[in-house]
Structures are given as C-alpha cells and as structure tokens.
Coordinates of C-alpha atoms in Angstrom, one line a residue:
Chain A
X542 CA -34.3 19.2 47.2
X543 CA -33.2 16.5 48.2
X544 CA -32.0 15.8 44.9
X545 CA -28.7 13.8 44.6
X546 CA -26.8 15.2 41.1
X547 CA -25.0 11.3 40.7
X548 CA -27.3 8.7 39.4
X549 CA -26.0 6.2 38.5
X550 CA -26.1 6.4 34.2
X551 CA -28.1 3.7 32.9
X552 CA -27.4 0.6 30.8
X553 CA -27.5 0.2 26.8
X554 CA -29.1 -3.5 25.5
X555 CA -26.4 -5.1 23.4
X556 CA -28.1 -4.4 20.4
X557 CA -27.4 -1.6 21.3
X558 CA -23.7 0.7 20.8
X559 CA -24.1 4.8 20.9
X560 CA -20.3 6.6 20.1
X561 CA -21.5 10.1 21.4
X562 CA -24.9 11.1 23.0
X563 CA -25.9 15.0 22.7
X564 CA -28.5 16.6 24.7
X565 CA -30.4 19.7 22.9
X566 CA -31.7 21.8 25.5
X567 CA -33.2 25.5 26.5
X568 CA -34.9 25.4 29.5
X569 CA -37.6 27.3 27.5
X570 CA -39.9 26.1 25.8
X571 CA -40.2 27.5 21.9
X572 CA -37.1 28.9 20.7
X573 CA -36.6 26.1 18.7
X574 CA -35.1 22.9 20.2
X575 CA -36.7 20.9 18.1
X576 CA -36.3 22.7 14.6
X577 CA -32.6 22.5 16.4
X578 CA -32.7 19.3 17.2
X579 CA -33.8 18.0 13.7
X580 CA -31.4 20.1 12.3
X581 CA -28.6 18.8 14.4
X582 CA -29.5 15.7 13.3
X583 CA -30.0 15.8 9.4
X584 CA -26.7 17.6 8.9
X585 CA -24.5 14.8 10.7
X586 CA -26.7 12.4 9.2
X587 CA -25.6 13.7 5.7
X588 CA -22.0 14.4 6.8
X589 CA -21.8 10.5 7.1
X590 CA -22.7 9.9 10.6
X591 CA -24.9 6.8 12.3
X592 CA -27.3 8.6 13.8
X593 CA -30.5 8.3 16.2
X594 CA -32.8 11.0 17.9
X595 CA -34.9 10.6 21.5
X596 CA -37.5 12.9 21.5
X597 CA -37.7 12.8 25.1
X598 CA -40.8 15.7 25.2
X599 CA -42.6 13.4 26.2
X600 CA -45.6 15.7 27.2
X601 CA -45.1 17.9 24.0
X602 CA -43.8 16.0 20.8
X603 CA -42.7 17.4 17.4
X604 CA -40.0 15.5 16.7
X605 CA -42.1 12.9 13.7
X606 CA -43.6 15.4 12.8
X607 CA -41.1 17.5 11.9
X608 CA -39.6 14.8 9.6
X609 CA -43.4 13.3 8.2
X610 CA -43.1 9.7 10.1
X611 CA -45.8 8.5 10.4
X612 CA -44.4 5.0 10.8
X613 CA -45.2 3.3 14.6
X614 CA -42.2 1.2 16.6
X615 CA -40.7 -2.3 14.6
X616 CA -41.5 -5.4 17.2
X617 CA -39.1 -8.0 15.2
X618 CA -39.1 -11.4 17.0
X619 CA -38.6 -9.6 20.7
X620 CA -36.9 -6.8 19.6
X621 CA -37.3 -3.1 19.1
X622 CA -36.4 -1.4 16.2
X623 CA -37.2 2.7 15.6
X624 CA -38.5 3.5 12.3
X625 CA -36.2 5.6 10.4
X626 CA -37.1 9.0 8.0
X627 CA -36.3 10.1 4.6
X628 CA -32.0 10.0 5.0
X629 CA -32.1 6.9 7.2
X630 CA -32.2 8.7 10.8
X631 CA -33.1 6.3 13.3
X632 CA -36.2 8.4 15.7
X633 CA -37.9 6.8 18.7
X634 CA -40.6 9.7 20.2
X635 CA -44.2 8.5 22.2
X636 CA -46.3 9.8 19.3
X637 CA -44.7 6.9 17.8
X638 CA -47.2 4.8 20.2
X639 CA -50.0 7.2 21.1
X640 CA -53.3 6.5 18.5
X641 CA -53.5 10.3 17.5
X642 CA -50.7 12.4 17.2
X643 CA -52.9 14.5 19.5
X644 CA -54.0 12.2 22.1
X645 CA -52.9 14.2 25.2
X646 CA -49.6 12.5 27.7
X647 CA -51.2 13.5 31.4
X648 CA -48.6 10.8 33.4
X649 CA -47.3 11.8 36.5
X650 CA -43.6 11.8 36.5
X651 CA -42.2 8.3 37.8
X652 CA -44.4 7.4 34.4
X653 CA -42.5 9.8 31.9
X654 CA -39.0 9.0 33.8
X655 CA -39.9 5.2 33.2
X656 CA -40.8 6.1 29.1
X657 CA -37.4 8.0 29.1
X658 CA -35.2 4.9 30.1
X659 CA -37.1 2.0 28.1
X660 CA -36.3 4.8 24.9
X661 CA -32.9 3.4 25.9
X662 CA -32.6 1.2 27.3
X663 CA -35.6 -1.5 25.9
X664 CA -35.4 0.0 22.6
X665 CA -32.6 -2.3 20.7
X666 CA -31.0 1.1 18.6
X667 CA -27.9 -0.4 16.6
X668 CA -24.5 1.3 15.7
X669 CA -24.8 4.9 16.2
X670 CA -22.4 7.9 16.2
X671 CA -24.5 10.2 17.4
X672 CA -28.1 10.0 19.3
X673 CA -29.4 14.0 19.2
X674 CA -32.2 13.3 22.5
X675 CA -34.7 16.7 21.7
X676 CA -34.6 17.7 25.3
X677 CA -38.3 19.0 27.6
X678 CA -38.4 22.7 28.2
X679 CA -37.3 23.3 31.7
X680 CA -35.5 22.0 34.5
X681 CA -37.9 19.7 35.9
X682 CA -38.2 16.1 36.7
X683 CA -37.7 14.4 32.5
X684 CA -34.6 16.2 32.0
X685 CA -32.9 14.8 35.3
X686 CA -33.5 11.8 34.5
X687 CA -32.2 11.9 30.8
X688 CA -29.2 13.8 32.4
X689 CA -28.7 11.9 35.6
X690 CA -29.5 8.7 33.8
X691 CA -28.3 8.8 30.6
X692 CA -24.2 9.3 29.4
X693 CA -24.4 12.9 27.9
X694 CA -21.7 13.4 25.8
X695 CA -22.7 17.2 26.3
X696 CA -25.2 19.6 26.1
X697 CA -26.2 21.9 22.7
X698 CA -28.0 24.5 24.2
X699 CA -30.6 26.9 22.8
X700 CA -31.0 29.9 22.7
X701 CA -33.2 33.0 21.8
X702 CA -33.0 37.2 22.2
X703 CA -35.9 37.5 24.1
X704 CA -33.9 38.8 27.5
X705 CA -36.7 36.3 29.0
X706 CA -35.6 33.5 26.9
X707 CA -32.0 34.6 27.4
X708 CA -32.8 34.4 31.8
X709 CA -34.4 30.7 31.6
X710 CA -31.6 29.1 28.9
X711 CA -29.1 30.5 32.3
X712 CA -30.7 28.7 34.4
X713 CA -30.6 24.9 32.0
X714 CA -26.0 26.1 31.9
X715 CA -26.7 27.0 35.5
X716 CA -28.4 22.6 35.7
X717 CA -25.5 21.8 32.7
X718 CA -23.0 22.6 35.0
X719 CA -24.5 21.9 38.3
X720 CA -25.0 17.7 36.9
X721 CA -21.1 18.0 35.6
X722 CA -22.1 17.9 32.2
X723 CA -20.2 19.6 29.3
X724 CA -21.2 22.8 27.3
X725 CA -20.9 21.8 23.4
X726 CA -21.9 25.0 22.3
X727 CA -24.7 28.2 22.2
X728 CA -26.7 28.2 18.7
X729 CA -29.0 31.6 18.9
X730 CA -32.5 30.4 17.2
X731 CA -34.9 33.5 15.9
X732 CA -31.5 35.8 15.9
X733 CA -34.4 37.7 13.1
X734 CA -36.7 37.1 10.4
X735 CA -36.3 38.4 6.5
X736 CA -39.2 40.4 5.4
X737 CA -40.5 38.2 2.4
X738 CA -41.2 42.3 0.9
X739 CA -38.5 44.1 1.4
X740 CA -36.1 41.6 2.6
X741 CA -34.6 43.1 5.4
X742 CA -33.6 41.5 8.1
X743 CA -34.8 42.5 12.0
X744 CA -34.4 42.0 15.0
X745 CA -38.5 40.7 16.0
X746 CA -36.9 40.0 19.7
X747 CA -34.7 42.0 19.7
X748 CA -31.0 42.8 19.8
X749 CA -29.2 39.8 19.1
X750 CA -28.0 38.5 22.2
X751 CA -25.7 35.0 21.6
X752 CA -22.2 35.9 21.6
X753 CA -23.2 37.9 24.6
X754 CA -24.4 35.0 27.0
X755 CA -21.9 32.6 25.5
X756 CA -19.0 34.7 26.2
X757 CA -20.7 35.0 30.2
X758 CA -20.6 31.2 31.1
X759 CA -16.9 30.8 28.7
X760 CA -18.7 28.2 26.6
X761 CA -18.2 28.5 22.5
X762 CA -21.3 30.4 20.3
X763 CA -21.9 28.3 17.3
X764 CA -23.6 30.9 15.8
X765 CA -27.4 32.5 15.2
X766 CA -30.2 31.1 12.6
X767 CA -32.9 33.4 11.5
X768 CA -37.1 32.7 12.0
X769 CA -37.9 31.2 8.7
X770 CA -40.9 31.1 7.5
X771 CA -39.2 28.7 5.0
X772 CA -38.5 26.5 8.5
X773 CA -41.4 26.3 9.5
X774 CA -44.0 25.7 6.0
X775 CA -41.4 22.6 6.2
X776 CA -41.0 21.1 9.8
X777 CA -45.2 21.8 8.9
X778 CA -44.9 19.4 6.1
X779 CA -42.9 16.9 7.4
X780 CA -39.6 17.8 5.0
X781 CA -36.7 19.7 7.7
X782 CA -34.4 17.6 5.9
X783 CA -34.9 19.6 2.7
X784 CA -33.7 22.7 5.2
X785 CA -30.4 24.3 4.4
X786 CA -29.0 25.7 7.3
X787 CA -27.0 29.1 6.7
X788 CA -23.8 28.0 5.1
X789 CA -21.6 29.9 8.2
X790 CA -23.4 27.2 10.2
X791 CA -21.8 24.3 9.8
X792 CA -23.3 22.4 12.8
X793 CA -22.6 18.7 12.6
X794 CA -18.5 20.2 12.4
X795 CA -19.1 22.1 14.9
X796 CA -20.4 19.7 17.0
X797 CA -18.8 17.0 16.7
X798 CA -15.4 19.4 16.7
X799 CA -16.3 20.2 20.5
X800 CA -17.0 16.9 21.1
X801 CA -13.5 15.8 20.1
X802 CA -12.7 18.5 22.1
X803 CA -14.2 16.9 24.8
X804 CA -12.1 13.5 24.8
Chain B
X1107 CA -51.2 5.7 33.9
X1108 CA -53.1 5.2 36.9
X1109 CA -54.3 8.5 37.5
X1110 CA -57.4 9.7 39.1
X1111 CA -58.5 12.0 37.0
X1112 CA -61.1 13.3 39.9
X1113 CA -59.0 14.8 42.6
X1114 CA -59.8 16.3 46.0
X1115 CA -60.2 20.2 45.3
X1116 CA -57.0 22.0 48.0
X1117 CA -58.8 24.7 50.4
X1118 CA -57.7 28.4 50.2
X1119 CA -56.7 29.6 53.5
X1120 CA -58.8 32.0 55.9
X1121 CA -56.3 35.5 54.5
X1122 CA -57.7 34.3 50.5
X1123 CA -61.4 34.6 48.7
X1124 CA -60.6 33.8 45.6
X1125 CA -63.3 34.1 42.2
X1126 CA -62.8 32.5 40.1
X1127 CA -59.3 31.1 38.8
X1128 CA -58.3 31.4 34.5
X1129 CA -55.4 28.7 34.2
X1130 CA -53.8 30.0 30.8
X1131 CA -52.3 27.1 29.3
X1132 CA -51.0 26.0 25.6
X1133 CA -49.5 22.7 25.7
X1134 CA -46.7 24.1 24.2
X1135 CA -44.0 26.9 25.2
X1136 CA -42.8 29.9 23.5
X1137 CA -46.6 30.8 22.1
X1138 CA -46.2 33.0 24.6
X1139 CA -48.7 31.4 27.3
X1140 CA -47.1 34.2 29.8
X1141 CA -47.3 36.8 27.8
X1142 CA -50.4 36.6 27.4
X1143 CA -51.2 35.9 31.4
X1144 CA -49.7 39.1 32.4
X1145 CA -52.3 41.5 29.2
X1146 CA -55.0 39.3 31.6
X1147 CA -54.5 39.9 33.9
X1148 CA -53.7 43.7 33.2
X1149 CA -56.2 44.2 31.0
X1150 CA -58.5 42.9 34.2
X1151 CA -57.3 44.8 36.6
X1152 CA -57.3 47.8 34.1
X1153 CA -61.6 46.4 34.2
X1154 CA -61.2 47.2 37.9
X1155 CA -61.4 43.7 39.1
X1156 CA -58.7 42.3 41.6
X1157 CA -56.2 40.2 40.8
X1158 CA -53.7 38.1 41.0
X1159 CA -51.1 36.2 38.9
X1160 CA -49.5 32.3 40.1
X1161 CA -46.7 31.3 37.7
X1162 CA -47.2 27.7 37.9
X1163 CA -44.2 27.9 35.5
X1164 CA -42.0 26.9 38.2
X1165 CA -38.9 26.2 36.4
X1166 CA -39.3 28.6 33.4
X1167 CA -40.6 31.5 35.7
X1168 CA -41.1 34.4 33.6
X1169 CA -44.4 36.5 35.1
X1170 CA -41.8 38.5 37.6
X1171 CA -39.2 40.4 34.7
X1172 CA -41.9 40.9 32.7
X1173 CA -44.0 43.2 35.1
X1174 CA -40.4 44.4 36.4
X1175 CA -41.3 43.1 40.1
X1176 CA -37.8 42.4 42.1
X1177 CA -39.8 43.1 45.6
X1178 CA -39.7 39.0 47.3
X1179 CA -42.8 37.5 49.6
X1180 CA -43.5 39.5 52.1
X1181 CA -43.7 37.9 55.9
X1182 CA -46.2 39.8 58.0
X1183 CA -46.9 38.5 61.1
X1184 CA -46.5 35.0 59.8
X1185 CA -49.3 35.5 56.9
X1186 CA -47.0 35.3 53.3
X1187 CA -47.9 38.2 51.0
X1188 CA -47.2 38.7 47.2
X1189 CA -46.1 41.7 46.3
X1190 CA -48.0 44.1 43.9
X1191 CA -47.2 44.8 40.4
X1192 CA -47.8 48.6 39.2
X1193 CA -50.6 49.1 39.1
X1194 CA -52.8 46.5 41.6
X1195 CA -52.2 43.1 41.0
X1196 CA -50.3 40.1 43.0
X1197 CA -47.9 37.9 42.2
X1198 CA -46.6 34.7 43.2
X1199 CA -43.8 33.2 41.4
X1200 CA -40.6 30.8 42.7
X1201 CA -38.4 33.6 41.1
X1202 CA -39.7 36.2 43.6
X1203 CA -38.0 33.3 46.6
X1204 CA -34.6 32.7 44.8
X1205 CA -31.8 34.4 45.4
X1206 CA -30.8 35.1 42.0
X1207 CA -33.2 35.4 39.1
X1208 CA -31.3 33.0 36.7
X1209 CA -30.7 30.0 39.5
X1210 CA -32.3 26.5 37.8
X1211 CA -35.1 25.2 40.8
X1212 CA -33.6 21.4 39.6
X1213 CA -36.2 19.7 41.2
X1214 CA -38.2 16.2 41.3
X1215 CA -41.6 16.8 40.9
X1216 CA -43.7 15.3 44.3
X1217 CA -41.5 19.1 45.8
X1218 CA -42.4 21.1 42.5
X1219 CA -46.3 20.1 43.2
X1220 CA -46.3 21.0 46.9
X1221 CA -44.7 24.6 45.8
X1222 CA -47.7 24.9 43.8
X1223 CA -50.3 23.5 46.7
X1224 CA -47.8 26.2 48.6
X1225 CA -48.6 29.2 46.6
X1226 CA -52.1 28.5 47.0
X1227 CA -52.7 27.8 50.1
X1228 CA -49.8 29.6 52.3
X1229 CA -50.7 32.7 49.9
X1230 CA -52.5 35.5 51.8
X1231 CA -54.0 36.4 48.5
X1232 CA -56.6 38.8 50.0
X1233 CA -59.9 39.3 48.6
X1234 CA -59.5 38.6 44.6
X1235 CA -61.9 38.8 41.8
X1236 CA -59.9 36.9 38.9
X1237 CA -56.3 34.1 40.5
X1238 CA -54.5 34.1 36.8
X1239 CA -52.1 30.7 36.8
X1240 CA -49.9 30.9 33.9
X1241 CA -49.4 27.0 33.4
X1242 CA -46.0 25.4 32.4
X1243 CA -45.8 24.7 28.7
X1244 CA -47.1 20.3 28.7
X1245 CA -49.4 18.3 30.4
X1246 CA -47.1 16.4 32.7
X1247 CA -47.0 16.4 36.7
X1248 CA -47.6 20.4 37.4
X1249 CA -50.0 20.5 35.2
X1250 CA -52.5 17.2 36.2
X1251 CA -51.8 19.0 40.3
X1252 CA -53.0 22.7 39.0
X1253 CA -56.1 21.4 36.8
X1254 CA -56.8 18.3 39.4
X1255 CA -55.8 20.3 42.9
X1256 CA -56.9 23.4 41.9
X1257 CA -61.4 24.7 41.7
X1258 CA -59.8 25.9 38.0
X1259 CA -63.1 27.8 36.1
X1260 CA -62.3 27.4 33.3
X1261 CA -58.9 28.0 30.6
X1262 CA -57.4 30.4 27.8
X1263 CA -56.0 28.2 25.7
X1264 CA -53.1 29.7 23.5
X1265 CA -52.4 28.6 19.9
X1266 CA -50.0 29.6 17.6
X1267 CA -50.6 28.9 13.5
X1268 CA -47.6 26.8 13.3
X1269 CA -48.4 22.9 12.4
X1270 CA -46.9 21.7 15.2
X1271 CA -47.6 24.0 18.1
X1272 CA -51.7 23.5 17.0
X1273 CA -50.7 19.9 17.8
X1274 CA -49.6 20.0 21.2
X1275 CA -52.7 22.8 21.8
X1276 CA -54.5 20.5 20.9
X1277 CA -53.0 17.3 23.2
X1278 CA -53.9 20.7 25.9
X1279 CA -57.6 21.2 24.7
X1280 CA -58.2 17.2 25.4
X1281 CA -56.4 17.5 28.6
X1282 CA -58.8 20.0 29.4
X1283 CA -61.9 17.9 28.2
X1284 CA -61.0 14.4 30.0
X1285 CA -60.7 16.9 33.4
X1286 CA -63.8 18.0 33.2
X1287 CA -62.1 21.5 33.0
X1288 CA -64.1 24.4 31.0
X1289 CA -62.3 25.3 27.9
X1290 CA -63.3 30.0 27.3
X1291 CA -61.6 30.1 24.3
X1292 CA -58.6 30.5 22.8
X1293 CA -56.9 32.9 21.6
X1294 CA -53.6 32.7 18.7
X1295 CA -50.9 34.7 19.3
X1296 CA -47.7 35.3 16.9
X1297 CA -50.5 35.3 14.0
X1298 CA -49.4 37.1 12.2
X1299 CA -46.1 40.1 12.5
X1300 CA -45.6 43.6 11.0
X1301 CA -42.5 44.9 9.2
X1302 CA -40.7 47.5 10.5
X1303 CA -39.9 49.1 7.6
X1304 CA -42.7 48.6 5.4
X1305 CA -45.7 47.6 7.5
X1306 CA -46.5 45.2 6.0
X1307 CA -48.3 41.9 7.6
X1308 CA -47.1 38.7 7.7
X1309 CA -47.7 35.3 8.6
X1310 CA -44.4 34.3 9.4
X1311 CA -45.7 31.1 11.5
X1312 CA -48.0 30.1 8.1
X1313 CA -51.6 31.1 7.5
X1314 CA -53.3 31.7 11.3
X1315 CA -55.4 28.3 11.6
X1316 CA -56.9 29.6 15.4
X1317 CA -60.3 29.8 13.8
X1318 CA -60.2 27.3 12.5
X1319 CA -58.8 25.0 15.4
X1320 CA -61.5 26.7 17.5
X1321 CA -63.8 25.2 15.6
X1322 CA -63.4 21.9 16.0
X1323 CA -63.6 22.1 19.6
X1324 CA -66.5 24.0 19.2
X1325 CA -64.8 25.8 21.7
X1326 CA -65.1 30.4 21.2
X1327 CA -62.5 31.9 19.3
X1328 CA -61.2 34.9 21.1
X1329 CA -59.2 36.5 18.0
X1330 CA -55.9 36.8 17.6
X1331 CA -52.6 38.5 18.4
X1332 CA -49.8 40.0 16.1
X1333 CA -45.9 39.2 16.4
X1334 CA -45.1 42.7 17.6
X1335 CA -41.5 43.5 18.7
X1336 CA -43.0 47.4 21.0
X1337 CA -44.0 43.4 23.6
X1338 CA -40.6 41.7 23.4
X1339 CA -39.3 45.1 24.4
X1340 CA -41.9 45.9 27.1
X1341 CA -41.7 42.6 28.8
X1342 CA -37.8 42.8 28.3
X1343 CA -38.6 46.3 30.6
X1344 CA -40.8 44.6 33.0
X1345 CA -43.2 47.0 31.5
X1346 CA -45.4 44.6 29.8
X1347 CA -48.8 46.8 32.0
X1348 CA -48.0 49.8 29.4
X1349 CA -48.9 47.5 25.9
X1350 CA -52.7 47.7 24.4
X1351 CA -53.9 45.2 23.4
X1352 CA -55.1 45.3 20.0
X1353 CA -58.5 47.2 20.0
X1354 CA -60.3 44.3 18.6
X1355 CA -58.8 42.2 21.3
X1356 CA -60.8 43.2 25.0
X1357 CA -59.1 39.8 26.8
X1358 CA -61.1 41.2 30.0
X1359 CA -64.4 41.4 28.5
X1360 CA -64.0 38.1 26.4
X1361 CA -62.6 35.9 29.7
X1362 CA -65.2 38.0 32.5
X1363 CA -68.5 37.1 29.5
X1364 CA -66.9 32.9 28.6
X1365 CA -67.0 32.9 33.0
X1366 CA -70.9 34.6 33.6
X1367 CA -71.9 32.2 30.6
X1368 CA -70.5 28.7 32.9
X1369 CA -72.6 30.4 36.0

C-alpha cells in the first residue's frame, strides 16, 4: 500500500516523437477493450493521423491477431522498428516476439513491467500523432506502470452494461483519478445485440448504463457499441480495419476533440 | 524469465481442512470465469459438499456481488471467519474488506500476492470438500502465486468461442501444463444466445470451438453454456445461487468425477 502515485515519467528515444498517448482501459477483462483500441486506432488513421498501438496486455495480447499481423518486430541497424498493419498502423506486442502466438508469458511483475518500459523506450516509433495503449484488465502492477511511468495524455474508458462490469469500471475510473490522469470519455460496449434472424435489438447484458455512469463521474459519454457478430468475425480474420463503426460514434473525432480540450 | 516453476506449497492453519482446490481459469477476462466459479460452487453445495470460494481476482473481484454478500470477514477471538452465502458457501474476497465495493486496489504484485497467501493461511476455512478459486485473467504474477504456492488439485478451464479467446485460453492451458497442474476439463461459455423474441439459437461469437480445443489438448470437454440474459440478471441481483444450469451440464458431478479420476 506504500504506493507512490507520482512516478518519474520515462523519456522516449531520439527515434520517436509521440504527441499523444491514449490508454484504453476498462478495469474488467472481456468488455472489448482490445477491439475498442483497434477501432480507435483505425479510425484515427483514417482521419490522416500517424498512429501506433502499444499492446500492454502482456499475458493476454489480442492486438496482432485482430490486425492479421504475423510479422515480427524489425531490427534495422540497431533500431527496433514496429511492423505496420494494412492501413499503416505501427504495432508493438509481445505476440510479435513469441515463437508461437499461444505460448504463455508466465512472468512475475517486474519482468512484465520491464517489457512495457522497453516497448516505450527501445522501439523506434518515429513520428506519431497518437499512440493507443491497450491496457491489461485490472488496476494491478502493469496498469500502475503504464499510468505512472508513461506520459499518458488521457484515458478512454470502456464499460459494458452488466452491473458487475460497472463496478469494476468504477474502480478503474477511481484509479485514473487517483493517479491524476484525465478521463477523455466513456464508450459502452456490448450495449445491445441485433438478432440476425428477426433484426430486433436486444439488451442481452441488461439495460444500458453508460450514460448514467458517465454522469456519475462527470465525464463525457461517447456512445454505445453493439455486440456485433460481424466484429467478432472480422477480428478473428485479422481484418478489424474493415469494420465500420456505427455512424453516430466517430471515435477518432471524439477522442481528438477531447484531447484538444485538455490543452 | 528466471521463473522457478516448482515452489513450496503453503500450509493451512489448524482451523482449516480443505480436501480439494479447484482453480477456475480462462487466461482471458470476461469469458465468464467468475460466473462459472459461482455456478460450480453452487452446484457442488447443492450436491451436499462443504464449499468455499477464494476470490483471487484481487483487482476485479466479482464474487461477493454475484452472491449478494455484503457482510465483511468475521473476526472471532483471533480467528478470521469467512461469511456465508444464502446456501452456505464460504466466501473470501478483497471486496469483503474494502470500504466501498468500487474502491480500486492499486497495488504492486508483492502486495497482491500477500493478499492471496493471507486468504489461504489466515482464514479459518473449517472443513471444506471443495475450495473454488476464481483466478484473475492472464498468466501473470498472481496466477503464478496461486498455481505455484497453493496445493491446487486441478484446473477447470473456461473458454468462449471467439478465436481470440481461444488463443489466450491456449496460453492458460500451456501454463497449467508447465506448472504441472492437471486440467480437469473445459467449459465453453457464451457458446450461443437465445433470442428472447424469436427463440432461435444464435452463435453470436462464432461457431463453437470448445470440443475441438479440448481434443487438441487431450482434455475432457464438459459442455457449453449459453449467453443467457437470465444469468446476467441474477448475478446483477446477487442471486446466482438461483440460476439453473443447463440439464446436460452437471458441473458438480463432472468436476467431482474428474477429481476422483486423478487419485
């Protein structure tokens, strides 16, 4: 409990210039944090920004598979370069280093933390407008390292309508507050499902609570995402960049505006 | 990476006698590991076993809420007793100690690990036939502590049909193997949803892959659970003990038989 909430922020290498760092966080696993990270990065890239993703979920990394990335990190004259997705997003993830994508990473926290700081310090990221960090679930050791040691501009919080998820998301929101990181806004995922047969919307995880939760914490509610079999299919195929966000949820614009409002 | 996979197992206190320890694990968060833990414990208790749950998901604890437990741990003449659920399951969770259920636990790994070992060593569990451990997501520090330092009888693995979840579950299966813990069997959760309108079954996370995954690892496939709005509702209300498992999935019997087959 002797946790110092103010840590010295790590510096980047001369090969990297990152303007904004967005941590995508949910507290709870499985609410679709990784797919929201992927959609945010895709959406920012489509707007013309230079974008990278740092996959901080070291023991459950999902990003490379979603983007169909199989290439390893690239070593070039002493520099380590991140591979690029189809639309040009730079990605760093432990699963780009492991021999088999399903090899487990059975590491104690100091080694997990070292991996995060190496991803930040030792990768030649180049010029990025946005680095999206896919956070691990929970408010534990690796989350503390990311929020404490990297210069995070703001948090994009992801919730789902289940009461249980709400409780855990509230923990993450309080963690952000305690660590002095701004919450840019909240996206509710899995808000409803559309029956492929009768086409009706069903709130299978219970009634939407995103707006209410955002009001409670006085943060912006960005909108809702459905539980969409099309998204599962595309992420499984490594084609998340082909997924079209609902028209009323322009993630890139919402996040970019929130970041500009911070300044 | 200098990980010793053989650790000395921790001894229990004289107030506790626990016959079997079942770790419910998924690797990935949000596949319903906690609700499967709750259903397994409920099902074992209904069969007449003495049952406890140790909630090892310290930063995202769900168990107390699912069972509607608000009582704190009970201190009785130097002993710490776990509160009991409606049907008499003993529960220990960090959320029974926190002042507010949504207070975040922003702790580095050694403190998280200490909490786990204290839950094991300092609680007067009494006589239990089964202690069900709700594992955190991932194969990181706390998972290493539970599988390495507690005498786990076997792992009940929980997957979901998404390809991504499969990959992460394979990591957890390999972790179990590497640490020499038997896998009792696999349950696939969220295999399908039943439309409340047209009553049709829909595989919203893609086609079921549980059986295939179980065959790949030569473990037993216990069966599938639907994505059931009724379950979300009951867990949100703290009434998971009222949920009826599908008739073809007698979790208590499957696990108890698998444990007997180990001996």
